[in-house]
PDB file of N, CA and C in Angstrom:
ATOM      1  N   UNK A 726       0.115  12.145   5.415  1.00 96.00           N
ATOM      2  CA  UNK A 726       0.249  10.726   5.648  1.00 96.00           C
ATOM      3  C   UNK A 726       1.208  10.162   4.602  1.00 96.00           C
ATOM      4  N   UNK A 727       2.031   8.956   5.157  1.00 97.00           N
ATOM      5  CA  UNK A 727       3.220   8.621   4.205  1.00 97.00           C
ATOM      6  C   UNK A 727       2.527   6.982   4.239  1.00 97.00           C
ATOM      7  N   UNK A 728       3.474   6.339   2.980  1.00 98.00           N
ATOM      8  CA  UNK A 728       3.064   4.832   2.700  1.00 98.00           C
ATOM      9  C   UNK A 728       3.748   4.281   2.042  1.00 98.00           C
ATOM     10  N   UNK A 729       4.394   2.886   2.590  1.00 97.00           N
ATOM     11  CA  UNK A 729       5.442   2.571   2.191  1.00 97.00           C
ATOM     12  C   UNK A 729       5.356   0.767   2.320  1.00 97.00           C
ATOM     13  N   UNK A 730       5.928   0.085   1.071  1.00 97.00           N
ATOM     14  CA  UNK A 730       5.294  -1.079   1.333  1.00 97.00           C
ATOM     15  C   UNK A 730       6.591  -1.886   1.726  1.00 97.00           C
ATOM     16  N   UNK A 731       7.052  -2.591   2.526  1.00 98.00           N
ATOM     17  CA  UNK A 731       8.073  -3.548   2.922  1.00 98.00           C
ATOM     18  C   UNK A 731       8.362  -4.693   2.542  1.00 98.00           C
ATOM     19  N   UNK A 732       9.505  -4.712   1.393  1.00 95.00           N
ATOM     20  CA  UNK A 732       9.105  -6.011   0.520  1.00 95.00           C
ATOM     21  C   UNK A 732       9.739  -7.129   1.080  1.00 95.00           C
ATOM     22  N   UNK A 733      10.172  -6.778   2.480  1.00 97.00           N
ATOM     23  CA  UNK A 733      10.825  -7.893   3.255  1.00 97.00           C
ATOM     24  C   UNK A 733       9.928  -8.741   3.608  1.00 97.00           C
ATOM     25  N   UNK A 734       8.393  -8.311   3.768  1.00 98.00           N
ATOM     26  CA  UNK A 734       7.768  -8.713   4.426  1.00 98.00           C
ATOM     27  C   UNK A 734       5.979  -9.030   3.309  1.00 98.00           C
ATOM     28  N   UNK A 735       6.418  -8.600   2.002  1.00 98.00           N
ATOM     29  CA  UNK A 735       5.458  -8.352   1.508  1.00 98.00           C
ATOM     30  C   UNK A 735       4.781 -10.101   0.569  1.00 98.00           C
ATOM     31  N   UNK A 736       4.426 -10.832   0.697  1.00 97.00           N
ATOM     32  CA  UNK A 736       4.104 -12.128   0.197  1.00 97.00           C
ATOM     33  C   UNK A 736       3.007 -11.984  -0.831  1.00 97.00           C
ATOM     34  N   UNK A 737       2.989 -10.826  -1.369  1.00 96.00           N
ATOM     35  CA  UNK A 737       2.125 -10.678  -2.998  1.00 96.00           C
ATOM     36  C   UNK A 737       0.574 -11.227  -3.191  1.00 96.00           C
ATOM     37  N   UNK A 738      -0.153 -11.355  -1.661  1.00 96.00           N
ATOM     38  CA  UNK A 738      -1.282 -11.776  -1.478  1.00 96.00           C
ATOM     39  C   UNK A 738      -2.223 -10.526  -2.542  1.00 96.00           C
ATOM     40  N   UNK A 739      -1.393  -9.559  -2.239  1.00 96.00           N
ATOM     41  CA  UNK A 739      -2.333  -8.953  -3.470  1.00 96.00           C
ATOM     42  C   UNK A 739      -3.576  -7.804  -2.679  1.00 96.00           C
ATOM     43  N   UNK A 740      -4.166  -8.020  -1.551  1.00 97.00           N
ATOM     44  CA  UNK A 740      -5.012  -7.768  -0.940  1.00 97.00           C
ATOM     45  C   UNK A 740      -5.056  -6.007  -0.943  1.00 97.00           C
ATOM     46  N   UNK A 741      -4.097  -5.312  -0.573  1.00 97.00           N
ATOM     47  CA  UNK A 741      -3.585  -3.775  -0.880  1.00 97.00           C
ATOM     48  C   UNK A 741      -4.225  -3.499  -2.385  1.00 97.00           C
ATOM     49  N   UNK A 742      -3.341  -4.131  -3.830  1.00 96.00           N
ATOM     50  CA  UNK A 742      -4.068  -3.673  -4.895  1.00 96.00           C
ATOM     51  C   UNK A 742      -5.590  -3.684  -5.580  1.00 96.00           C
ATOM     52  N   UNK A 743      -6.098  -4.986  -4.744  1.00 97.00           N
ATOM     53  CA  UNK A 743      -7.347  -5.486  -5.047  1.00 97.00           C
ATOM     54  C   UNK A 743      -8.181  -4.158  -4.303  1.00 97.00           C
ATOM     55  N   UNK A 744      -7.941  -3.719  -3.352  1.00 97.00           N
ATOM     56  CA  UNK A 744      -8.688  -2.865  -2.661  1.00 97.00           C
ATOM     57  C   UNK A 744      -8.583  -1.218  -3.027  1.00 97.00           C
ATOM     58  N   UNK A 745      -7.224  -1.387  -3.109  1.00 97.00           N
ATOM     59  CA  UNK A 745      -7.123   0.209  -3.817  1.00 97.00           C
ATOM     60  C   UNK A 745      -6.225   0.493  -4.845  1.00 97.00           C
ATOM     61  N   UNK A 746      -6.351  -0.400  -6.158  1.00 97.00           N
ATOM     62  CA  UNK A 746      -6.054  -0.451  -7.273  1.00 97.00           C
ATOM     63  C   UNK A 746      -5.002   1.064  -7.748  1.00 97.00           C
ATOM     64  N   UNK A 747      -5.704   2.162  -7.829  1.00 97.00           N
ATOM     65  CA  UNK A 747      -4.806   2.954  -8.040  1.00 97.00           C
ATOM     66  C   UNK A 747      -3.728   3.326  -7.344  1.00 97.00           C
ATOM     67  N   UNK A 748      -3.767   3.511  -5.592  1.00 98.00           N
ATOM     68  CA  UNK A 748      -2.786   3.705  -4.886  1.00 98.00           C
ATOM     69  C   UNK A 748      -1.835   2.719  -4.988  1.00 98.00           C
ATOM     70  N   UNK A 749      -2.018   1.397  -5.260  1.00 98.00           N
ATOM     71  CA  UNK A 749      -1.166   0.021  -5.018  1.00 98.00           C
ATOM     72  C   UNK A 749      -1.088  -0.530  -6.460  1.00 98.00           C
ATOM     73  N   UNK A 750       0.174  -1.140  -6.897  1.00 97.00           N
ATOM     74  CA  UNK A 750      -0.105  -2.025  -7.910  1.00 97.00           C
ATOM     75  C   UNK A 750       0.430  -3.326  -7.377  1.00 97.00           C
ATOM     76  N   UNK A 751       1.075  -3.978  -8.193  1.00 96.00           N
ATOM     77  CA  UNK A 751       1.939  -5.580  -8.587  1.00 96.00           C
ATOM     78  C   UNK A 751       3.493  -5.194  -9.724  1.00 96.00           C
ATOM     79  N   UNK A 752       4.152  -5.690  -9.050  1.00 96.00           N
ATOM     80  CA  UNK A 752       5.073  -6.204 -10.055  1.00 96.00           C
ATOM     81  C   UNK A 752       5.110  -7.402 -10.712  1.00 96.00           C
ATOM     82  N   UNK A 753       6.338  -7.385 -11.404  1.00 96.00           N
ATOM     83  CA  UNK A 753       6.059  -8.918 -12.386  1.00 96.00           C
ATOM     84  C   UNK A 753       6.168 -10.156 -11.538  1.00 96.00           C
ATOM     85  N   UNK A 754       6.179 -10.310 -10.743  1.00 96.00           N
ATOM     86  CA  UNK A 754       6.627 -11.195  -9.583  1.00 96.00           C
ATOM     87  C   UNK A 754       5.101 -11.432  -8.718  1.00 96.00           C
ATOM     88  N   UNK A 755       4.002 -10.187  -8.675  1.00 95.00           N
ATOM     89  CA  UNK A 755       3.106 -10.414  -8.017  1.00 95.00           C
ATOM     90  C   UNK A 755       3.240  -9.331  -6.534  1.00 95.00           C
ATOM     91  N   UNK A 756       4.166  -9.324  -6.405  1.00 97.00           N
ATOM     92  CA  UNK A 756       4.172  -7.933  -5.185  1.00 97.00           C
ATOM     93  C   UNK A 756       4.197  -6.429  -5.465  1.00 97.00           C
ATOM     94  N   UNK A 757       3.548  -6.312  -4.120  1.00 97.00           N
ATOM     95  CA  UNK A 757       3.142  -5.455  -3.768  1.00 97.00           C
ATOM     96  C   UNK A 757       3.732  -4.048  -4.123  1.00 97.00           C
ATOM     97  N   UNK A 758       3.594  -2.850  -5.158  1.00 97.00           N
ATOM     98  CA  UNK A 758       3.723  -1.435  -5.164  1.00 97.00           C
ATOM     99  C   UNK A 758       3.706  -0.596  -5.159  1.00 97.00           C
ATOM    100  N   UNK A 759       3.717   0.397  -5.184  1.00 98.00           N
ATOM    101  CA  UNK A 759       2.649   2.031  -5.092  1.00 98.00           C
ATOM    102  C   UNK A 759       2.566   2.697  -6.320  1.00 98.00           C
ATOM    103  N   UNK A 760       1.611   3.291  -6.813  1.00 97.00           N
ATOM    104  CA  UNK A 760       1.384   3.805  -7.970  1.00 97.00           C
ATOM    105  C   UNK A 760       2.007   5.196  -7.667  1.00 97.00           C
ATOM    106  N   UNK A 761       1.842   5.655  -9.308  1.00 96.00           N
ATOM    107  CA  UNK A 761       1.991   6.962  -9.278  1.00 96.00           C
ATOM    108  C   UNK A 761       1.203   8.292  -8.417  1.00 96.00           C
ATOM    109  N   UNK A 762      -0.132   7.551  -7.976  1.00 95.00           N
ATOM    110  CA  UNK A 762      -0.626   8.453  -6.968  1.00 95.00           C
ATOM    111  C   UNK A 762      -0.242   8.293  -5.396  1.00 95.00           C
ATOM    112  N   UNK A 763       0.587   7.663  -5.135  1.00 94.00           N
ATOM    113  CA  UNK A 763       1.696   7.465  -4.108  1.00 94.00           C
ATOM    114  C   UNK A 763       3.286   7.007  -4.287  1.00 94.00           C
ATOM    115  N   UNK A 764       3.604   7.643  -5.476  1.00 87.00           N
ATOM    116  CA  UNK A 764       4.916   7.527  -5.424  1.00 87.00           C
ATOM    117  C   UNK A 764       5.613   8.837  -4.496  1.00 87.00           C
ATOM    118  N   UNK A 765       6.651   8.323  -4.150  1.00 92.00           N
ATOM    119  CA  UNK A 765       7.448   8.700  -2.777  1.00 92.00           C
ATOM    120  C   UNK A 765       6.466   8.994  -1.770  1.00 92.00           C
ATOM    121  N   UNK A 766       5.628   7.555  -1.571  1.00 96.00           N
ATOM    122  CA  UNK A 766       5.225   7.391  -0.393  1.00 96.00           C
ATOM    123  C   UNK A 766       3.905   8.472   0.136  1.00 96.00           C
ATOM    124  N   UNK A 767       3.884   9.421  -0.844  1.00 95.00           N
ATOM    125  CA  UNK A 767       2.799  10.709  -0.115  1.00 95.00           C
ATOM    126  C   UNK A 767       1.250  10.049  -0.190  1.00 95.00           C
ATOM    127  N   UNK A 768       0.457  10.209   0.080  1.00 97.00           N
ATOM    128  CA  UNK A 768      -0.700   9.693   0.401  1.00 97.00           C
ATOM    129  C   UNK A 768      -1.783  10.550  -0.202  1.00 97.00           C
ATOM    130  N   UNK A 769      -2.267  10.679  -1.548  1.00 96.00           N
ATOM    131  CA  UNK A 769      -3.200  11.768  -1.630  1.00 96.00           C
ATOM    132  C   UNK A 769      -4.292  12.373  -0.237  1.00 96.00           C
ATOM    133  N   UNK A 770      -4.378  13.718  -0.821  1.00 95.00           N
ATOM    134  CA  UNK A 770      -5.922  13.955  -0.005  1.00 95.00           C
ATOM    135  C   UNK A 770      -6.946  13.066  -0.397  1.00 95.00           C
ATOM    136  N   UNK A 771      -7.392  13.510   0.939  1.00 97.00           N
ATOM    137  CA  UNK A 771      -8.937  12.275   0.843  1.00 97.00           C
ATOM    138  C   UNK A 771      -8.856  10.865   0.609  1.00 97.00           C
ATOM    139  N   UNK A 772      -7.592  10.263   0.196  1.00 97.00           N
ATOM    140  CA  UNK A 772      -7.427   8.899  -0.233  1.00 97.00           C
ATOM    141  C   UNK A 772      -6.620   7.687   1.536  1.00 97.00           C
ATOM    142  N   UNK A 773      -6.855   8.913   2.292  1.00 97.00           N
ATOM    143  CA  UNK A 773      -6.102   8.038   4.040  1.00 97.00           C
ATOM    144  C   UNK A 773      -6.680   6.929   4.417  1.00 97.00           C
ATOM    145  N   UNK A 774      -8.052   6.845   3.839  1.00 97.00           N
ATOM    146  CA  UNK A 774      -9.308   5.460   4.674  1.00 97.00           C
ATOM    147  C   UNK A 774      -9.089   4.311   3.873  1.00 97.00           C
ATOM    148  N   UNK A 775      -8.390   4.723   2.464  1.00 98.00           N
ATOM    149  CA  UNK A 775      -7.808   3.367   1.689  1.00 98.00           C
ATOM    150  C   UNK A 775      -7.268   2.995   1.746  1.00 98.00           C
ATOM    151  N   UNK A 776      -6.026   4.046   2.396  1.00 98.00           N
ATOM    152  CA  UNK A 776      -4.606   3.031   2.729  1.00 98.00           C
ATOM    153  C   UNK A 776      -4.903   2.635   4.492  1.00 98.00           C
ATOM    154  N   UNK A 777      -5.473   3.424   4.931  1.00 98.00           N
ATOM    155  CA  UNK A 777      -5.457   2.429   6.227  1.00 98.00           C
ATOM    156  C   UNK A 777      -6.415   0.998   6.004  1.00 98.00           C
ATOM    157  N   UNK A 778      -7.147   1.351   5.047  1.00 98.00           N
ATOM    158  CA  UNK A 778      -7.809  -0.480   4.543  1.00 98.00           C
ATOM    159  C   UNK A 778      -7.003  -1.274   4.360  1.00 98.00           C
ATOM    160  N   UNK A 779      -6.293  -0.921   3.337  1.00 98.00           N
ATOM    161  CA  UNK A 779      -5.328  -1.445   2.750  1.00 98.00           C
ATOM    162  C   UNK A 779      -4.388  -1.935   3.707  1.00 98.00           C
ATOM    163  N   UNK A 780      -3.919  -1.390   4.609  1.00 98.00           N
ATOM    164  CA  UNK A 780      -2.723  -1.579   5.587  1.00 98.00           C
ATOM    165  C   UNK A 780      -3.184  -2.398   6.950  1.00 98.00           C
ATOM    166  N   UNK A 781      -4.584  -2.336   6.919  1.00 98.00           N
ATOM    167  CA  UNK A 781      -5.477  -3.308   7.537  1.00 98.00           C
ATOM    168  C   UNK A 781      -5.527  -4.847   7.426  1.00 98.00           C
ATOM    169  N   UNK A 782      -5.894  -4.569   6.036  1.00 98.00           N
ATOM    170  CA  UNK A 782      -6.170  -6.053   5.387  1.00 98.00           C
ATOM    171  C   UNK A 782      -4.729  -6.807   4.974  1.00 98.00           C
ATOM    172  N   UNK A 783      -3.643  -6.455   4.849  1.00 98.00           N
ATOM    173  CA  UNK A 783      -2.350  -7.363   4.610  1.00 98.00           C
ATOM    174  C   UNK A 783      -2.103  -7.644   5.832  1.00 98.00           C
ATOM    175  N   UNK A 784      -2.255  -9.238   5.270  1.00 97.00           N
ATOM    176  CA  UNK A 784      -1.668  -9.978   6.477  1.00 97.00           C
ATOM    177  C   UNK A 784      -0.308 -10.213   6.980  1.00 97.00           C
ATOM    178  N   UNK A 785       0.543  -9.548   6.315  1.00 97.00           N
ATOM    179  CA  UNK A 785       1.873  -9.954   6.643  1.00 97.00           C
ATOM    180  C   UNK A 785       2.259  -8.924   7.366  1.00 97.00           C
ATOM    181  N   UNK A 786       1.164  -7.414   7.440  1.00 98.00           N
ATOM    182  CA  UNK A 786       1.758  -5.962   7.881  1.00 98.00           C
ATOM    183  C   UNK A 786       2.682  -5.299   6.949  1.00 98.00           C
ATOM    184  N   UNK A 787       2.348  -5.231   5.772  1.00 98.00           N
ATOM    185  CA  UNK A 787       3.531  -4.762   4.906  1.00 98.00           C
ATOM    186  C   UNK A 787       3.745  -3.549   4.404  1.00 98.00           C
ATOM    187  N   UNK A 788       2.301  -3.270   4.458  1.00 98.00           N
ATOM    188  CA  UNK A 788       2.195  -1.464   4.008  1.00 98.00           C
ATOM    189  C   UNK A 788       1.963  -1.084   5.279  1.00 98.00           C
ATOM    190  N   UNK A 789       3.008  -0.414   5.293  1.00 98.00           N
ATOM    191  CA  UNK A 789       3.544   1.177   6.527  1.00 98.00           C
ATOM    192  C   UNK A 789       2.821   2.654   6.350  1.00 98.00           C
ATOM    193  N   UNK A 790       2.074   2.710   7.147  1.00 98.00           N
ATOM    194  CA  UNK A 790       1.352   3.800   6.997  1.00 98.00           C
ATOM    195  C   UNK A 790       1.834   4.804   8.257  1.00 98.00           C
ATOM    196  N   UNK A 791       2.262   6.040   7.807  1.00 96.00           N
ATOM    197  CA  UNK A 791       2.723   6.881   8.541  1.00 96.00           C
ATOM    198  C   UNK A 791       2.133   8.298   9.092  1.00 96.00           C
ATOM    199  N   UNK A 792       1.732   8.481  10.374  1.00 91.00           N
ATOM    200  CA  UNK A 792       0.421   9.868  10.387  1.00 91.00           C
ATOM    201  C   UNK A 792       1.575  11.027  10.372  1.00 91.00           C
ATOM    202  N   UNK A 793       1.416  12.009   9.408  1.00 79.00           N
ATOM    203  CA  UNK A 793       2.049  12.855   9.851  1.00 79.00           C
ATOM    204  C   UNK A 793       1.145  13.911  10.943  1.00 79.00           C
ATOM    205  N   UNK A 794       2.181  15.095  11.538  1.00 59.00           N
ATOM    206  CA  UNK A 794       1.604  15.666  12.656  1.00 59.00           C
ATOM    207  C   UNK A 794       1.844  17.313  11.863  1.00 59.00           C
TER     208      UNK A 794
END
């Protein structure tokens, strides 16, 4: 699974880091980023039900969650 946050679209509600703190952070600005346990987008094991929370709960649709096959 891949994850990728769209800062075209991303309005720094915050909701992604509040929920899964390590996968997601903030920049200085307040938006939305991926930590080091998803940098370039990879998705740990066992960690898929957070980012689909995560990608749930933003309202703007900003984190891209990708199934691989």
């Amino acid at each position: 699974m891949k994850v990728q946050i769209d800062s075209n679209l991303c309005q720094g509600h915050g909701r992604c880091y509040d929920l899964a703190p390590d996968l997601f952070g903030e920049d200085e600005e307040g938006y939305a980023t991926l930590t080091e346990l998803t940098a370039g987008g990879n998705v740990p094991p066992g960690r898929e039900d957070d980012v689909r929370l995560a990608a749930a709960n933003c309202p703007e649709s900003a984190v891209l969650v990708t199934e691989e096959s």
